[in-house]
Coordinates of C-alpha atoms in Angstrom, one line a residue:
M1499 CA 61.8 221.3 187.8
A1500 CA 59.2 219.3 185.8
E1501 CA 60.2 215.7 184.8
M1502 CA 60.9 215.1 181.1
L1503 CA 58.0 213.6 179.2
R1504 CA 58.8 210.0 178.1
I1505 CA 57.4 209.0 174.7
L1506 CA 57.6 205.6 173.2
L1507 CA 57.3 205.7 169.4
L1508 CA 56.7 202.5 167.4
E1509 CA 57.5 203.4 163.8
D1510 CA 59.4 201.5 161.2
S1511 CA 59.8 204.4 158.8
T1512 CA 62.8 206.7 159.6
I1513 CA 61.3 209.5 157.6
D1514 CA 57.9 209.3 159.3
A1515 CA 59.6 209.1 162.7
E1516 CA 61.5 212.3 161.9
L1517 CA 58.3 214.1 160.8
I1518 CA 56.5 213.0 164.0
E1519 CA 59.4 214.2 166.2
A1520 CA 59.4 217.5 164.4
Q1521 CA 55.7 218.0 165.2
L1522 CA 56.3 217.1 168.9
D1523 CA 58.8 219.9 169.1
S1524 CA 55.8 222.3 169.6
L1525 CA 54.8 220.6 172.9
D1526 CA 55.0 222.8 175.9
E1527 CA 56.9 220.2 177.8
A1528 CA 60.4 218.8 177.4
F1529 CA 60.3 215.3 176.1
A1530 CA 62.5 212.4 175.1
V1531 CA 61.5 209.9 172.4
K1532 CA 62.5 206.3 172.4
R1533 CA 61.9 204.9 168.9
V1534 CA 61.5 201.2 168.2
A1535 CA 60.6 199.4 165.0
T1536 CA 60.1 195.7 165.8
R1537 CA 57.9 193.7 168.1
A1538 CA 60.9 192.5 170.1
A1539 CA 62.2 196.0 170.7
Y1540 CA 58.7 197.3 171.5
Q1541 CA 58.2 194.5 174.1
A1542 CA 61.6 195.2 175.6
A1543 CA 60.9 198.9 175.9
L1544 CA 57.6 198.3 177.7
A1545 CA 59.3 195.9 180.1
D1546 CA 62.3 198.1 180.8
D1547 CA 60.9 201.6 181.1
I1548 CA 57.9 203.7 182.1
F1549 CA 56.3 205.9 179.4
D1550 CA 53.9 208.8 179.6
V1551 CA 52.5 208.3 176.2
I1552 CA 52.8 205.7 173.4
L1553 CA 52.6 206.6 169.7
S1554 CA 52.2 203.7 167.2
D1555 CA 52.0 203.1 163.5
F1556 CA 49.1 200.8 162.5
S1557 CA 50.9 198.8 159.8
L1558 CA 54.2 197.3 160.9
P1559 CA 56.5 194.8 159.3
D1560 CA 56.3 191.9 161.8
F1561 CA 53.0 192.6 163.7
D1562 CA 50.1 195.1 163.5
G1563 CA 49.0 198.0 165.6
M1564 CA 46.2 196.1 167.3
A1565 CA 48.7 193.7 168.7
A1566 CA 50.9 196.7 169.8
L1567 CA 47.8 198.2 171.5
E1568 CA 47.1 194.9 173.4
L1569 CA 50.7 194.7 174.6
A1570 CA 50.5 198.3 175.8
V1571 CA 47.2 197.8 177.7
A1572 CA 48.7 194.8 179.4
S1573 CA 52.1 196.4 180.3
A1574 CA 51.3 200.1 180.6
P1575 CA 47.6 200.4 181.2
Y1576 CA 47.7 204.1 182.3
A1577 CA 49.8 205.4 179.4
P1578 CA 47.7 207.1 176.6
F1579 CA 48.0 205.1 173.4
I1580 CA 47.7 207.1 170.1
F1581 CA 47.8 205.6 166.6
V1582 CA 49.8 207.7 164.1
S1583 CA 48.9 206.0 160.8
G1584 CA 48.8 206.7 157.1
V1585 CA 45.4 205.1 156.8
L1586 CA 43.0 204.0 159.5
G1587 CA 39.6 203.0 158.4
E1588 CA 36.5 203.7 160.4
D1589 CA 36.0 200.1 161.5
A1590 CA 39.6 199.8 162.6
A1591 CA 39.3 203.1 164.5
I1592 CA 36.2 202.0 166.3
E1593 CA 37.8 198.6 167.2
A1594 CA 40.9 200.5 168.4
F1595 CA 38.9 202.7 170.8
R1596 CA 37.0 199.7 172.1
K1597 CA 40.3 198.0 173.0
G1598 CA 41.7 201.0 174.8
A1599 CA 43.3 203.4 172.3
T1600 CA 43.1 207.0 173.3
D1601 CA 43.1 208.7 169.9
Y1602 CA 44.4 208.5 166.3
V1603 CA 46.2 210.9 164.1
L1604 CA 46.5 210.4 160.3
K1605 CA 50.0 211.1 159.0
P1606 CA 48.7 213.5 156.3
R1607 CA 47.4 215.6 159.3
L1608 CA 50.4 215.4 161.6
A1609 CA 49.8 219.0 162.7
R1610 CA 47.1 217.6 165.0
L1611 CA 49.6 215.5 166.9
P1612 CA 50.8 218.0 169.6
A1613 CA 47.2 218.8 170.5
A1614 CA 46.2 215.2 170.6
V1615 CA 49.2 214.3 172.9
T1616 CA 48.5 217.3 175.2
R1617 CA 44.8 216.4 175.5
A1618 CA 45.6 212.7 176.2
L1619 CA 48.2 213.6 178.8
N1620 CA 45.9 216.0 180.6
E1621 CA 43.1 213.3 180.7
A1622 CA 45.6 210.7 181.9
R1623 CA 46.9 213.0 184.7
G1624 CA 43.3 213.7 185.7
R1625 CA 42.6 210.0 186.0
A1626 CA 45.9 209.5 187.9
E1627 CA 44.9 212.1 190.4
S1628 CA 41.5 210.5 190.8
R1629 CA 43.2 207.2 191.5
R1630 CA 45.5 208.8 194.0
I1631 CA 42.5 210.4 195.8
E1632 CA 40.6 207.1 195.8
Q1633 CA 43.7 205.2 197.1
Q1634 CA 44.1 207.8 199.9
K1635 CA 40.5 207.5 200.8
D1636 CA 40.7 203.7 200.9
F1637 CA 43.8 204.0 203.1
L1638 CA 42.1 206.4 205.5
V1639 CA 39.1 204.2 205.8
R1640 CA 41.2 201.2 206.6
E1641 CA 43.3 203.2 209.1
L1642 CA 40.1 204.6 210.7
S1643 CA 38.7 201.1 211.0
H1644 CA 41.9 199.8 212.5
R1645 CA 42.0 202.7 215.1
V1646 CA 38.3 202.3 216.0
K1647 CA 38.8 198.6 216.5
N1648 CA 41.8 199.2 218.8
N1649 CA 40.0 201.9 220.7
L1650 CA 37.0 199.7 221.3
A1651 CA 39.3 197.0 222.6
V1652 CA 40.9 199.6 225.0
V1653 CA 37.5 200.7 226.2
L1654 CA 36.3 197.1 226.7
S1655 CA 39.5 196.4 228.7
L1656 CA 38.9 199.6 230.8
I1657 CA 35.3 198.5 231.5
R1658 CA 36.3 195.0 232.6
R1659 CA 39.3 195.9 234.7
T1660 CA 37.8 199.0 236.3
G1661 CA 34.8 197.0 237.4
R1662 CA 37.0 194.4 239.2
S1663 CA 38.6 197.1 241.4
C1664 CA 35.5 199.1 242.4
R1665 CA 33.4 198.6 245.5
S1666 CA 30.3 200.4 244.2
V1667 CA 28.5 201.4 241.0
A1668 CA 29.2 205.1 241.8
E1669 CA 33.0 204.4 242.1
F1670 CA 32.9 202.3 238.9
E1671 CA 31.1 205.2 237.1
E1672 CA 33.5 207.8 238.3
K1673 CA 36.7 205.9 237.5
L1674 CA 35.5 204.7 234.1
L1675 CA 34.3 208.2 233.0
A1676 CA 37.7 209.6 234.0
R1677 CA 39.6 207.0 232.1
I1678 CA 37.5 207.3 229.0
S1679 CA 37.7 211.1 229.2
A1680 CA 41.5 210.8 229.3
L1681 CA 41.5 208.6 226.2
A1682 CA 39.2 211.1 224.5
D1683 CA 41.5 214.0 225.4
A1684 CA 44.5 212.2 224.0
H1685 CA 42.7 211.5 220.8
E1686 CA 41.6 215.2 220.6
L1687 CA 45.2 216.3 220.9
L1688 CA 46.3 213.9 218.1
F1689 CA 43.4 215.0 215.9
E1690 CA 44.4 218.7 216.3
G1691 CA 47.9 217.7 215.0
N1692 CA 46.3 215.7 212.1
W1693 CA 47.2 212.5 213.8
D1694 CA 50.9 213.2 213.4
E1695 CA 53.6 213.2 216.0
T1696 CA 52.8 215.3 219.1
E1697 CA 55.0 216.7 221.9
L1698 CA 55.3 215.0 225.3
L1699 CA 54.8 218.4 227.0
S1700 CA 51.5 218.8 225.2
V1701 CA 50.3 215.3 226.2
F1702 CA 51.2 216.1 229.9
Q1703 CA 49.4 219.5 229.9
R1704 CA 46.3 218.1 228.3
A1705 CA 46.1 215.2 230.8
V1706 CA 46.7 217.2 234.0
R1707 CA 44.8 220.4 233.4
P1708 CA 41.4 219.0 234.3
H1709 CA 42.8 218.6 237.8
N1710 CA 44.9 221.8 238.0
K1711 CA 43.9 224.2 235.2
D1712 CA 46.8 226.6 235.4
L1713 CA 49.4 224.0 236.4
A1714 CA 50.2 226.1 239.5
R1715 CA 50.7 223.0 241.6
F1716 CA 53.3 221.5 239.3
D1717 CA 57.0 222.3 239.4
I1718 CA 58.1 221.5 235.8
G1719 CA 61.9 221.0 235.7
R1720 CA 64.0 220.1 232.7
H1721 CA 61.7 218.9 229.9
D1722 CA 63.5 217.9 226.7
L1723 CA 61.6 218.3 223.6
V1724 CA 60.3 214.9 222.6
R1725 CA 57.9 214.1 219.8
L1726 CA 55.7 211.0 220.2
D1727 CA 54.0 208.9 217.6
P1728 CA 50.2 208.5 218.1
K1729 CA 50.4 205.1 219.8
T1730 CA 53.0 206.3 222.3
A1731 CA 51.1 209.6 222.9
L1732 CA 47.9 207.7 223.7
S1733 CA 49.6 205.4 226.2
I1734 CA 51.5 208.2 227.9
G1735 CA 48.3 210.2 228.1
M1736 CA 46.6 207.4 229.9
V1737 CA 49.6 207.1 232.3
F1738 CA 49.5 210.8 233.1
N1739 CA 45.8 210.6 233.8
E1740 CA 46.3 207.7 236.3
L1741 CA 49.1 209.6 238.0
V1742 CA 47.2 212.9 238.4
T1743 CA 43.9 211.2 239.4
N1744 CA 45.7 209.3 242.1
A1745 CA 47.4 212.5 243.3
S1746 CA 44.0 214.3 243.4
K1747 CA 42.4 211.6 245.6
Y1748 CA 45.3 210.4 247.8
G1749 CA 48.4 212.4 247.1
A1750 CA 49.8 215.9 246.6
L1751 CA 46.7 217.4 245.1
A1752 CA 44.4 216.0 247.8
N1753 CA 45.1 219.1 250.0
E1754 CA 46.0 222.7 249.5
Q1755 CA 49.7 222.5 250.2
G1756 CA 50.9 219.6 248.1
R1757 CA 53.0 220.0 244.9
I1758 CA 54.2 217.7 242.2
S1759 CA 57.7 217.9 240.6
I1760 CA 58.0 216.5 237.1
A1761 CA 60.8 216.4 234.6
W1762 CA 62.0 214.3 231.7
V1763 CA 65.4 214.0 230.1
V1764 CA 66.5 212.3 226.9
D1765 CA 69.2 209.8 227.8
K1766 CA 71.5 208.2 225.2
T1767 CA 72.8 204.7 226.0
N1768 CA 74.4 201.9 224.1
L1769 CA 71.0 200.6 223.4
G1770 CA 69.7 203.8 221.9
R1771 CA 67.8 206.8 223.2
S1772 CA 65.3 206.8 226.0
V1773 CA 63.2 209.3 227.9
R1774 CA 63.7 209.2 231.7
L1775 CA 60.7 210.8 233.3
S1776 CA 60.4 211.5 237.1
W1777 CA 57.2 212.3 239.0
A1778 CA 57.6 213.2 242.7
E1779 CA 54.8 214.3 245.0
H1780 CA 55.5 216.2 248.3
G1781 CA 53.5 218.3 250.8
G1782 CA 50.4 216.1 250.5
P1783 CA 48.9 213.7 253.1
T1784 CA 51.0 211.0 254.5
I1785 CA 50.6 207.9 252.2
E1786 CA 51.0 204.2 252.6
A1787 CA 51.8 201.6 250.0
P1788 CA 48.6 199.9 248.8
G1789 CA 48.1 196.4 250.1
D1790 CA 47.6 195.0 246.6
E1791 CA 48.2 196.2 243.1
G1792 CA 45.2 198.1 241.9
F1793 CA 44.1 198.5 238.3
G1794 CA 45.6 202.0 238.1
T1795 CA 49.0 200.6 238.9
R1796 CA 48.5 197.7 236.4
L1797 CA 47.4 200.2 233.7
I1798 CA 50.5 202.3 234.2
K1799 CA 52.8 199.3 234.0
A1800 CA 50.9 197.8 231.1
N1801 CA 51.2 200.9 229.0
I1802 CA 54.8 201.6 229.8
E1803 CA 56.2 198.0 229.9
Y1804 CA 54.1 196.0 227.5
E1805 CA 52.7 198.6 225.1
L1806 CA 55.9 200.7 224.8
G1807 CA 58.7 198.4 225.9
G1808 CA 59.8 200.7 228.8
Q1809 CA 60.1 200.4 232.5
A1810 CA 58.0 201.9 235.3
S1811 CA 59.1 202.0 239.0
L1812 CA 56.5 203.2 241.5
H1813 CA 57.4 204.1 245.1
Y1814 CA 55.3 204.9 248.1
P1815 CA 57.4 206.7 250.8
P1816 CA 55.3 208.4 253.5
E1817 CA 56.2 211.9 252.3
G1818 CA 54.8 211.4 248.8
F1819 CA 54.4 209.1 245.9
R1820 CA 57.2 208.8 243.3
A1821 CA 57.4 207.3 239.9
E1822 CA 60.4 206.8 237.5
I1823 CA 59.6 205.9 233.9
D1824 CA 62.2 204.9 231.3
L1825 CA 60.7 205.0 227.8
P1826 CA 62.7 204.0 224.6
I1827 CA 62.2 206.4 221.7
P1828 CA 63.5 206.6 218.1
E1829 CA 66.4 208.9 217.7
S1830 CA 64.5 211.2 215.4
E1831 CA 61.9 211.9 218.2
A1832 CA 64.4 213.5 220.6
V1833 CA 65.1 216.9 219.2
R1834 CA 66.5 219.3 221.7
S1835 CA 66.5 220.2 225.4
A1836 CA 64.4 222.8 227.1
S1837 CA 64.2 224.2 230.7
A1838 CA 61.3 225.6 232.6

């Protein structure tokens, strides 16, 4: 249902006001008229309400139409202002347009009023739409600039930290390309969803498919439907990439027999909702705990613990690597449960 048109009428003559409202009855839109006759009432109306169009007499008892126009331009700059006057000379009309008036209608020709109001409203709505589009464009440019800046900071961090843990240029190139590719894949997934929320399952599938295209080596257990905001999706995508890359080199995906079990469950506690994600490798080569904490481990913990406020526990039993991740989420993001 369309909103009612709000019209402010500044007119001291009751008879003229009735004639003006009678002409407005032919408008195609429903409307409500607030009539005022004094400067004080006019100023109060502008301060207390929002109007779609302002109609004003030119000659008023305690101030003139030009003063009314100046007050309207200051208080309601986007509302069309139309003079409805008995006499409006050419010089006065030119001055009125220069100061911001939209149109004028002579009282002997009130039949023009509905068309003048309709035209003024259409032009005002067109300008409002242009402003909305411009504001949206400005917002998108600022948002893009912010995201590019953040992404460049992430890439610089990846370059610095990857270099510290590599023994050769070839190893550095391989690890860096893999991590930047993972970041690009996560961005592509978000772009496909118009940078809106995305499902945790989709983030997982996009991250691991380069290493196991049909996911045949994964046993996907219970996986509650969880929608992630862009920041969380990017961080989780990087974590999945580190896990599957490690599994491909040293763990369950390093031979033909190994498998990975993964599941995540929405858990409700006194502190709110969280996702409890488990990653368990088995059937791969015997593993040993690393002597020191590598960048991959630090990246996982940094994304989960520092970026997202969760917890990550990594374990290295001989039979296969395991990870348990607890990730807090807003209640609206946990929707329902699903099973494989």
